[in-house]
Amino acid sequence: MPGPSIPAAEERAAEVPPDGPVQRSGLVRDLSLSAILAGVVAVVVSYSGPLVIVLAAARAGHLDAARTDSWIWAISIGSGLTCVALSLRTRMPVVTAWSTPGAALLVTSIGSYAYGEVIGAFVVSGAVIALIGLTGIFGRLMRLVPAAVVSAMLAGILFSFGTGVFTSLEGTPVIAGSVLLAYLLGRRWLPRYAVLVALVVGVGCSAATSRLHVRLDHVGLVQPVFTTPAFSVAALIGIAVPLTLATLASQNAPGVAVLSASGYRPDDRLLVGSTGLVSAALAPFGSHAVNLAAITAAICTGPEAHRDPRRRYVAGVACGAVYLVVGAFGSTLVAFFAGLPKELVAALAGVALFGALAGGLTGAVKEEKDREAALITFLATASGVTLFGIGSAFWGLVLGVAAHVALNGRLRRGAAVPPAG
């Protein structure tokens, strides 16, 4: 796609009118191959990476195959329903997923409680997140964050995915190199389909080098397993509290930031509140948390999805539709994604996020007075540090805001996320 004629940060702010799209056109009319592909790539990244942690948590909890499949079904169906419904409702590319840091917490804690108590903690966590979202508390806190800090956090989140394109060259230079070269040639000659070109060439090279091991065995629909919630103080303290904090700080905050940094006006009450309610409703089937996504959302909110930001919501709908299909078949289709070479997934995710990473860096350094705070945010987020079970995106946000206050003496309310409505 040809480069923008105005700075990227200014372009993003100009892309989406303050009060939302001028008109709400039909989904069929807005369909585009590039947006659909962005949604598919987001799903591939989700199932090829973060789901591994969920499976590790299921093993740590000694869950049988039926309950493990039910867990995958619940988080996939929850993510799919919220992606489709919220993208259509808001006409924004709203991408949701399951809480990766929440699943990581469960790896070390789920085995200490009866499974019914674990489910009870999931229900309470989802209800608390819904309450915090619907009351507007979450949004009010996010609106205190300066825009440069939000952009820097986005850049920090995506940094490792950008470098992943090149670190993959060490292990499989043919696959990663072909993806990068195909993407660059695609940007030159077919800018709207550069990621598609990279995907096709990467899959072809993977097959040619015998690194493609996708398979589909015993295809069948999942039978969800309902577990009656039980409630205990120990499980609420040991699971519900850290799961709630990790999901809000490490998932929903970056998720709102990604949409805001891309020029949209996310309704935090609607987005956080509804994902919390869905989490609570599906918890008896195993869903630990459904929340706003950040990394996969960035794939769908950038110009690679579509040049017109008003038509990028199709990427969110496509992502949700694929989630629903994969969720319906559970681990059967998950095995398909597991057969893709990790270097292919890393390289494909990296090139798909180039535009979002460039936009984040541009927004971070736009204002000279904000650059040092933005730099601290970027470095802290990119470091990958985890403290008290909460990931680096949250700590980058906290340290960036602290640095901004120290250097400027105050926060300007509404700098990052404008009030919804």
Tab-separated table of C-alpha atoms in Angstrom:
chain	number	residue	atom	x	y	z
A	1	MET	CA	0.000	0.000	0.000
A	2	PRO	CA	1.445	3.418	-0.892
A	3	GLY	CA	2.746	5.404	2.051
A	4	PRO	CA	0.458	8.003	3.666
A	5	SER	CA	0.749	11.588	2.567
A	6	ILE	CA	0.317	12.851	6.131
A	7	PRO	CA	1.920	11.600	9.353
A	8	ALA	CA	0.502	8.244	10.441
A	9	ALA	CA	-0.655	9.457	13.863
A	10	GLU	CA	-2.545	12.383	12.302
A	11	GLU	CA	-3.978	10.080	9.645
A	12	ARG	CA	-5.345	7.721	12.267
A	13	ALA	CA	-6.980	10.566	14.143
A	14	ALA	CA	-8.565	11.780	10.915
A	15	GLU	CA	-9.683	8.351	9.740
A	16	VAL	CA	-12.641	7.914	12.088
A	17	PRO	CA	-14.949	10.871	12.751
A	18	PRO	CA	-15.308	11.825	16.450
A	19	ASP	CA	-18.913	10.726	16.517
A	20	GLY	CA	-18.401	7.469	14.618
A	21	PRO	CA	-19.022	6.548	10.976
A	22	VAL	CA	-21.017	8.936	8.849
A	23	GLN	CA	-23.285	6.149	7.612
A	24	ARG	CA	-23.776	2.499	8.471
A	25	SER	CA	-23.489	0.528	5.250
A	26	GLY	CA	-24.340	-3.142	4.929
A	27	LEU	CA	-21.969	-5.981	5.789
A	28	VAL	CA	-22.180	-7.540	2.320
A	29	ARG	CA	-21.310	-4.231	0.700
A	30	ASP	CA	-18.353	-3.731	3.050
A	31	LEU	CA	-16.856	-7.210	2.578
A	32	SER	CA	-13.267	-7.297	1.338
A	33	LEU	CA	-10.708	-10.053	0.953
A	34	SER	CA	-8.065	-8.084	2.852
A	35	ALA	CA	-10.324	-7.618	5.906
A	36	ILE	CA	-11.408	-11.258	5.904
A	37	LEU	CA	-7.771	-12.352	5.640
A	38	ALA	CA	-6.819	-10.117	8.577
A	39	GLY	CA	-9.452	-11.863	10.692
A	40	VAL	CA	-8.203	-15.298	9.631
A	41	VAL	CA	-4.578	-14.395	10.420
A	42	ALA	CA	-5.655	-13.181	13.868
A	43	VAL	CA	-7.255	-16.583	14.537
A	44	VAL	CA	-4.162	-18.451	13.307
A	45	VAL	CA	-1.982	-16.446	15.688
A	46	SER	CA	-4.377	-17.113	18.591
A	47	TYR	CA	-4.575	-20.872	18.165
A	48	SER	CA	-0.921	-21.316	17.282
A	49	GLY	CA	0.350	-19.545	20.394
A	50	PRO	CA	-1.765	-18.477	23.392
A	51	LEU	CA	-3.921	-21.630	23.334
A	52	VAL	CA	-0.865	-23.675	24.326
A	53	ILE	CA	-1.014	-22.049	27.764
A	54	VAL	CA	-4.685	-22.991	28.159
A	55	LEU	CA	-3.848	-26.607	27.338
A	56	ALA	CA	-1.024	-26.513	29.893
A	57	ALA	CA	-3.472	-25.241	32.522
A	58	ALA	CA	-5.907	-28.042	31.671
A	59	ARG	CA	-3.148	-30.602	32.152
A	60	ALA	CA	-2.153	-28.978	35.459
A	61	GLY	CA	-5.765	-29.337	36.617
A	62	HIS	CA	-5.842	-33.010	35.561
A	63	LEU	CA	-8.862	-32.409	33.323
A	64	ASP	CA	-10.060	-35.232	31.099
A	65	ALA	CA	-10.412	-34.855	27.320
A	66	ALA	CA	-14.128	-33.970	27.522
A	67	ARG	CA	-13.601	-31.085	29.956
A	68	THR	CA	-10.534	-29.863	28.048
A	69	ASP	CA	-12.544	-29.796	24.809
A	70	SER	CA	-15.345	-28.007	26.662
A	71	TRP	CA	-12.863	-25.366	27.872
A	72	ILE	CA	-11.636	-24.786	24.307
A	73	TRP	CA	-15.263	-24.695	23.114
A	74	ALA	CA	-16.274	-22.133	25.745
A	75	ILE	CA	-13.452	-19.638	25.163
A	76	SER	CA	-13.725	-20.022	21.379
A	77	ILE	CA	-17.508	-19.596	21.263
A	78	GLY	CA	-17.328	-16.692	23.717
A	79	SER	CA	-14.633	-14.980	21.654
A	80	GLY	CA	-16.504	-15.649	18.424
A	81	LEU	CA	-19.851	-14.336	19.638
A	82	THR	CA	-18.371	-11.159	21.095
A	83	CYS	CA	-16.203	-10.503	18.024
A	84	VAL	CA	-19.162	-10.759	15.665
A	85	ALA	CA	-21.744	-8.977	17.831
A	86	LEU	CA	-19.523	-6.116	19.011
A	87	SER	CA	-17.966	-5.508	15.583
A	88	LEU	CA	-21.399	-5.322	13.967
A	89	ARG	CA	-22.808	-3.193	16.791
A	90	THR	CA	-19.982	-0.641	16.881
A	91	ARG	CA	-18.761	-0.833	13.259
A	92	MET	CA	-15.240	-1.147	14.696
A	93	PRO	CA	-12.873	-4.117	14.338
A	94	VAL	CA	-13.493	-5.375	17.878
A	95	VAL	CA	-11.384	-8.494	18.390
A	96	THR	CA	-11.741	-10.509	21.569
A	97	ALA	CA	-9.906	-13.572	22.859
A	98	TRP	CA	-9.246	-15.509	26.021
A	99	SER	CA	-7.031	-14.203	28.811
A	100	THR	CA	-3.512	-15.511	28.185
A	101	PRO	CA	-2.031	-14.149	31.462
A	102	GLY	CA	-5.081	-15.536	33.251
A	103	ALA	CA	-4.387	-18.980	31.818
A	104	ALA	CA	-0.738	-18.652	32.832
A	105	LEU	CA	-1.825	-17.985	36.413
A	106	LEU	CA	-3.958	-21.111	36.347
A	107	VAL	CA	-1.035	-23.326	35.366
A	108	THR	CA	0.358	-22.953	38.874
A	109	SER	CA	-2.899	-22.689	40.844
A	110	ILE	CA	-5.697	-24.745	39.297
A	111	GLY	CA	-4.478	-28.027	40.759
A	112	SER	CA	-4.915	-26.770	44.323
A	113	TYR	CA	-8.731	-26.575	44.180
A	114	ALA	CA	-11.686	-28.767	43.313
A	115	TYR	CA	-12.787	-28.136	39.736
A	116	GLY	CA	-16.210	-26.891	40.846
A	117	GLU	CA	-14.475	-24.240	42.995
A	118	VAL	CA	-12.341	-23.222	40.020
A	119	ILE	CA	-15.501	-22.769	37.946
A	120	GLY	CA	-17.055	-20.725	40.767
A	121	ALA	CA	-14.009	-18.439	40.753
A	122	PHE	CA	-14.377	-18.018	36.961
A	123	VAL	CA	-18.026	-16.980	37.400
A	124	VAL	CA	-17.171	-14.401	40.075
A	125	SER	CA	-14.248	-13.006	38.060
A	126	GLY	CA	-16.429	-12.517	34.972
A	127	ALA	CA	-19.173	-10.855	37.026
A	128	VAL	CA	-16.714	-8.458	38.698
A	129	ILE	CA	-15.152	-7.504	35.348
A	130	ALA	CA	-18.638	-6.875	33.921
A	131	LEU	CA	-19.486	-4.655	36.907
A	132	ILE	CA	-16.266	-2.655	36.612
A	133	GLY	CA	-16.863	-2.214	32.891
A	134	LEU	CA	-20.556	-1.336	32.982
A	135	THR	CA	-20.152	1.230	35.761
A	136	GLY	CA	-17.560	3.121	33.711
A	137	ILE	CA	-14.826	2.848	36.349
A	138	PHE	CA	-12.470	1.166	33.906
A	139	GLY	CA	-13.036	3.791	31.226
A	140	ARG	CA	-12.508	6.692	33.611
A	141	LEU	CA	-9.119	5.305	34.588
A	142	MET	CA	-8.118	4.737	30.972
A	143	ARG	CA	-9.065	8.294	30.030
A	144	LEU	CA	-6.365	9.592	32.364
A	145	VAL	CA	-3.640	8.033	30.214
A	146	PRO	CA	-1.876	10.382	27.732
A	147	ALA	CA	-2.200	9.451	24.049
A	148	ALA	CA	1.583	9.195	23.566
A	149	VAL	CA	1.809	6.663	26.403
A	150	VAL	CA	-0.969	4.592	24.817
A	151	SER	CA	0.823	4.613	21.447
A	152	ALA	CA	4.115	3.672	23.104
A	153	MET	CA	2.458	0.799	24.948
A	154	LEU	CA	1.019	-0.465	21.654
A	155	ALA	CA	4.470	-0.286	20.036
A	156	GLY	CA	5.996	-2.119	22.991
A	157	ILE	CA	3.397	-4.901	22.815
A	158	LEU	CA	4.056	-5.424	19.111
A	159	PHE	CA	7.842	-5.017	19.232
A	160	SER	CA	8.657	-8.689	19.826
A	161	PHE	CA	6.361	-9.693	16.965
A	162	GLY	CA	8.177	-7.317	14.637
A	163	THR	CA	11.574	-8.701	15.607
A	164	GLY	CA	10.140	-12.229	15.399
A	165	VAL	CA	10.202	-11.933	11.614
A	166	PHE	CA	13.988	-11.694	11.741
A	167	THR	CA	14.723	-14.080	14.609
A	168	SER	CA	12.786	-16.701	12.639
A	169	LEU	CA	15.371	-16.350	9.886
A	170	GLU	CA	17.887	-18.097	12.129
A	171	GLY	CA	15.868	-21.292	12.439
A	172	THR	CA	14.207	-21.501	9.024
A	173	PRO	CA	15.653	-18.886	6.653
A	174	VAL	CA	13.745	-20.258	3.668
A	175	ILE	CA	10.291	-19.995	5.280
A	176	ALA	CA	10.771	-16.710	7.163
A	177	GLY	CA	12.738	-15.159	4.301
A	178	SER	CA	10.098	-16.102	1.744
A	179	VAL	CA	7.360	-14.572	3.911
A	180	LEU	CA	9.266	-11.298	4.272
A	181	LEU	CA	10.220	-11.101	0.590
A	182	ALA	CA	6.699	-11.968	-0.556
A	183	TYR	CA	5.252	-9.324	1.757
A	184	LEU	CA	7.598	-6.626	0.431
A	185	LEU	CA	6.876	-7.513	-3.194
A	186	GLY	CA	3.184	-7.594	-2.353
A	187	ARG	CA	3.386	-4.124	-0.818
A	188	ARG	CA	4.966	-2.924	-4.056
A	189	TRP	CA	2.579	-4.511	-6.535
A	190	LEU	CA	-0.536	-5.673	-4.612
A	191	PRO	CA	-0.589	-3.553	-1.433
A	192	ARG	CA	-4.072	-4.631	-0.266
A	193	TYR	CA	-3.148	-8.301	-0.516
A	194	ALA	CA	0.458	-8.233	0.689
A	195	VAL	CA	-0.313	-10.394	3.731
A	196	LEU	CA	-2.234	-12.884	1.578
A	197	VAL	CA	0.718	-13.154	-0.794
A	198	ALA	CA	3.034	-13.705	2.186
A	199	LEU	CA	0.720	-16.409	3.576
A	200	VAL	CA	0.457	-18.325	0.296
A	201	VAL	CA	4.204	-18.199	-0.363
A	202	GLY	CA	5.019	-19.115	3.265
A	203	VAL	CA	2.697	-22.133	3.243
A	204	GLY	CA	4.135	-23.221	-0.112
A	205	CYS	CA	7.712	-23.014	1.175
A	206	SER	CA	6.729	-24.845	4.372
A	207	ALA	CA	5.273	-27.697	2.326
A	208	ALA	CA	8.270	-27.767	-0.017
A	209	THR	CA	10.665	-28.064	2.934
A	210	SER	CA	8.520	-30.741	4.660
A	211	ARG	CA	7.779	-28.481	7.647
A	212	LEU	CA	4.003	-28.496	7.165
A	213	HIS	CA	2.334	-31.101	9.392
A	214	VAL	CA	-1.333	-30.109	9.428
A	215	ARG	CA	-3.843	-32.923	9.853
A	216	LEU	CA	-7.528	-33.470	10.530
A	217	ASP	CA	-8.411	-36.694	12.328
A	218	HIS	CA	-11.756	-37.768	13.783
A	219	VAL	CA	-13.638	-34.569	12.965
A	220	GLY	CA	-16.620	-34.169	15.267
A	221	LEU	CA	-18.603	-31.541	17.123
A	222	VAL	CA	-17.723	-30.822	20.753
A	223	GLN	CA	-20.195	-31.791	23.471
A	224	PRO	CA	-19.868	-29.002	26.102
A	225	VAL	CA	-19.643	-30.216	29.686
A	226	PHE	CA	-21.545	-28.215	32.323
A	227	THR	CA	-19.922	-28.071	35.759
A	228	THR	CA	-21.940	-26.752	38.692
A	229	PRO	CA	-20.062	-23.835	40.263
A	230	ALA	CA	-18.985	-24.130	43.891
A	231	PHE	CA	-17.730	-21.215	45.904
A	232	SER	CA	-14.946	-21.111	48.460
A	233	VAL	CA	-13.049	-18.225	50.003
A	234	ALA	CA	-9.744	-19.889	49.161
A	235	ALA	CA	-10.547	-20.204	45.450
A	236	LEU	CA	-11.920	-16.668	45.268
A	237	ILE	CA	-8.711	-15.272	46.758
A	238	GLY	CA	-6.361	-17.638	44.960
A	239	ILE	CA	-7.995	-17.585	41.505
A	240	ALA	CA	-10.766	-14.985	41.097
A	241	VAL	CA	-8.807	-11.972	42.412
A	242	PRO	CA	-5.574	-12.462	40.411
A	243	LEU	CA	-7.536	-13.561	37.318
A	244	THR	CA	-9.644	-10.393	37.441
A	245	LEU	CA	-6.628	-8.119	37.873
A	246	ALA	CA	-4.609	-9.850	35.159
A	247	THR	CA	-7.509	-9.753	32.676
A	248	LEU	CA	-8.286	-6.075	33.261
A	249	ALA	CA	-4.695	-4.855	33.377
A	250	SER	CA	-2.972	-7.122	30.864
A	251	GLN	CA	-5.791	-7.669	28.354
A	252	ASN	CA	-8.619	-5.136	28.479
A	253	ALA	CA	-6.433	-2.065	29.025
A	254	PRO	CA	-4.192	-2.803	26.015
A	255	GLY	CA	-7.285	-3.840	24.035
A	256	VAL	CA	-8.960	-0.464	24.533
A	257	ALA	CA	-5.612	1.227	23.823
A	258	VAL	CA	-5.208	-0.549	20.475
A	259	LEU	CA	-8.590	0.686	19.264
A	260	SER	CA	-7.923	4.205	20.535
A	261	ALA	CA	-4.453	4.353	18.990
A	262	SER	CA	-5.996	3.347	15.651
A	263	GLY	CA	-8.323	6.352	15.713
A	264	TYR	CA	-11.503	4.712	17.028
A	265	ARG	CA	-13.660	5.765	19.980
A	266	PRO	CA	-14.293	2.527	21.875
A	267	ASP	CA	-17.260	2.411	24.245
A	268	ASP	CA	-15.459	0.911	27.235
A	269	ARG	CA	-18.711	0.208	29.089
A	270	LEU	CA	-20.099	-1.821	26.221
A	271	LEU	CA	-16.893	-3.678	25.362
A	272	VAL	CA	-15.561	-4.525	28.827
A	273	GLY	CA	-19.017	-5.006	30.322
A	274	SER	CA	-20.246	-7.387	27.628
A	275	THR	CA	-17.087	-9.517	27.553
A	276	GLY	CA	-17.321	-9.843	31.342
A	277	LEU	CA	-20.940	-10.985	31.110
A	278	VAL	CA	-20.107	-13.538	28.423
A	279	SER	CA	-17.206	-14.806	30.544
A	280	ALA	CA	-19.513	-15.342	33.513
A	281	ALA	CA	-22.202	-17.028	31.380
A	282	LEU	CA	-19.762	-19.510	29.805
A	283	ALA	CA	-17.722	-20.123	32.953
A	284	PRO	CA	-19.654	-23.301	33.903
A	285	PHE	CA	-18.466	-24.816	30.618
A	286	GLY	CA	-14.817	-23.952	31.379
A	287	SER	CA	-14.283	-20.393	30.098
A	288	HIS	CA	-11.823	-18.679	32.423
A	289	ALA	CA	-12.077	-15.248	30.768
A	290	VAL	CA	-13.108	-13.663	27.482
A	291	ASN	CA	-11.676	-10.185	27.008
A	292	LEU	CA	-10.522	-7.601	24.493
A	293	ALA	CA	-7.480	-8.702	22.519
A	294	ALA	CA	-4.459	-6.517	21.841
A	295	ILE	CA	-1.974	-8.264	19.540
A	296	THR	CA	-4.527	-9.963	17.319
A	297	ALA	CA	-6.665	-6.818	17.436
A	298	ALA	CA	-3.779	-4.817	15.999
A	299	ILE	CA	-3.776	-7.142	12.980
A	300	CYS	CA	-7.387	-6.147	12.286
A	301	THR	CA	-7.268	-2.412	13.089
A	302	GLY	CA	-4.425	-1.394	10.774
A	303	PRO	CA	-4.424	-0.348	7.106
A	304	GLU	CA	-3.523	-3.890	5.999
A	305	ALA	CA	-7.098	-4.902	6.898
A	306	HIS	CA	-8.524	-2.141	4.692
A	307	ARG	CA	-7.601	1.360	3.625
A	308	ASP	CA	-10.988	2.633	4.795
A	309	PRO	CA	-11.190	2.356	8.619
A	310	ARG	CA	-14.986	2.240	8.382
A	311	ARG	CA	-14.745	-1.118	6.612
A	312	ARG	CA	-12.220	-2.763	8.945
A	313	TYR	CA	-14.985	-4.005	11.231
A	314	VAL	CA	-15.365	-6.813	8.692
A	315	ALA	CA	-12.058	-8.192	10.010
A	316	GLY	CA	-13.577	-8.479	13.487
A	317	VAL	CA	-16.644	-10.242	12.091
A	318	ALA	CA	-14.466	-12.638	10.075
A	319	CYS	CA	-12.294	-13.363	13.111
A	320	GLY	CA	-15.375	-14.168	15.177
A	321	ALA	CA	-16.856	-16.406	12.483
A	322	VAL	CA	-13.676	-18.510	12.317
A	323	TYR	CA	-13.569	-18.676	16.126
A	324	LEU	CA	-17.094	-20.114	16.096
A	325	VAL	CA	-16.185	-22.770	13.537
A	326	VAL	CA	-13.009	-23.817	15.331
A	327	GLY	CA	-14.755	-23.790	18.694
A	328	ALA	CA	-17.533	-26.038	17.431
A	329	PHE	CA	-14.993	-28.746	16.571
A	330	GLY	CA	-12.696	-28.143	19.558
A	331	SER	CA	-9.306	-29.831	19.687
A	332	THR	CA	-9.858	-31.418	16.257
A	333	LEU	CA	-9.300	-28.143	14.416
A	334	VAL	CA	-6.822	-26.873	17.006
A	335	ALA	CA	-4.545	-29.736	15.926
A	336	PHE	CA	-4.685	-28.286	12.411
A	337	PHE	CA	-3.221	-24.968	13.548
A	338	ALA	CA	-0.649	-26.754	15.705
A	339	GLY	CA	0.751	-28.318	12.533
A	340	LEU	CA	1.828	-24.963	11.102
A	341	PRO	CA	5.563	-24.253	11.564
A	342	LYS	CA	6.053	-21.807	14.421
A	343	GLU	CA	8.459	-19.807	12.256
A	344	LEU	CA	5.751	-19.361	9.618
A	345	VAL	CA	3.274	-18.127	12.221
A	346	ALA	CA	5.859	-15.768	13.758
A	347	ALA	CA	6.884	-14.308	10.406
A	348	LEU	CA	3.299	-13.947	9.190
A	349	ALA	CA	2.176	-12.259	12.422
A	350	GLY	CA	5.167	-9.922	12.269
A	351	VAL	CA	4.572	-8.649	8.738
A	352	ALA	CA	0.832	-8.331	9.432
A	353	LEU	CA	1.672	-6.052	12.372
A	354	PHE	CA	4.234	-3.820	10.633
A	355	GLY	CA	1.664	-1.089	9.983
A	356	ALA	CA	0.309	-1.076	13.530
A	357	LEU	CA	3.842	-1.026	14.976
A	358	ALA	CA	4.842	1.896	12.744
A	359	GLY	CA	1.706	3.804	13.776
A	360	GLY	CA	2.415	3.214	17.458
A	361	LEU	CA	5.979	4.461	17.156
A	362	THR	CA	4.832	7.527	15.237
A	363	GLY	CA	2.204	8.418	17.833
A	364	ALA	CA	4.670	7.903	20.671
A	365	VAL	CA	7.179	10.490	19.422
A	366	LYS	CA	4.807	12.997	17.841
A	367	GLU	CA	4.890	15.470	20.753
A	368	GLU	CA	8.361	16.361	22.038
A	369	LYS	CA	7.169	16.944	25.613
A	370	ASP	CA	5.773	13.381	25.765
A	371	ARG	CA	8.740	11.545	24.263
A	372	GLU	CA	10.593	10.578	27.435
A	373	ALA	CA	7.465	9.218	29.104
A	374	ALA	CA	6.615	7.388	25.888
A	375	LEU	CA	10.143	5.959	25.720
A	376	ILE	CA	9.852	4.614	29.266
A	377	THR	CA	6.483	3.088	28.406
A	378	PHE	CA	7.862	1.475	25.264
A	379	LEU	CA	10.956	0.012	26.952
A	380	ALA	CA	9.037	-1.300	29.973
A	381	THR	CA	6.368	-2.890	27.783
A	382	ALA	CA	8.845	-4.383	25.312
A	383	SER	CA	10.929	-5.817	28.168
A	384	GLY	CA	8.306	-8.486	28.829
A	385	VAL	CA	8.671	-8.135	32.604
A	386	THR	CA	5.976	-9.781	34.742
A	387	LEU	CA	5.418	-8.638	38.326
A	388	PHE	CA	2.814	-10.100	40.701
A	389	GLY	CA	1.399	-12.129	37.827
A	390	ILE	CA	0.626	-9.012	35.731
A	391	GLY	CA	2.298	-8.529	32.372
A	392	SER	CA	4.557	-5.808	31.032
A	393	ALA	CA	1.830	-3.891	29.139
A	394	PHE	CA	0.255	-2.824	32.426
A	395	TRP	CA	3.571	-1.889	34.013
A	396	GLY	CA	4.573	0.062	30.929
A	397	LEU	CA	1.317	1.981	31.250
A	398	VAL	CA	1.858	2.658	34.962
A	399	LEU	CA	5.491	3.728	34.584
A	400	GLY	CA	4.683	5.861	31.541
A	401	VAL	CA	1.923	7.733	33.369
A	402	ALA	CA	4.209	8.192	36.405
A	403	ALA	CA	6.966	9.561	34.172
A	404	HIS	CA	4.503	11.884	32.437
A	405	VAL	CA	3.342	13.290	35.781
A	406	ALA	CA	6.934	13.667	37.012
A	407	LEU	CA	7.978	15.528	33.869
A	408	ASN	CA	4.827	17.581	33.229
A	409	GLY	CA	3.300	17.881	36.680
A	410	ARG	CA	-0.225	16.770	35.772
A	411	LEU	CA	-2.456	14.572	33.639
A	412	ARG	CA	-4.838	15.948	31.095
A	413	ARG	CA	-8.139	14.125	31.446
A	414	GLY	CA	-9.376	12.530	28.265
A	415	ALA	CA	-6.022	12.548	26.524
A	416	ALA	CA	-6.067	8.923	25.391
A	417	VAL	CA	-9.590	7.534	25.342
A	418	PRO	CA	-12.421	10.004	24.735
A	419	PRO	CA	-15.701	9.401	26.533
A	420	ALA	CA	-18.018	7.071	24.650
A	421	GLY	CA	-21.350	8.131	23.324
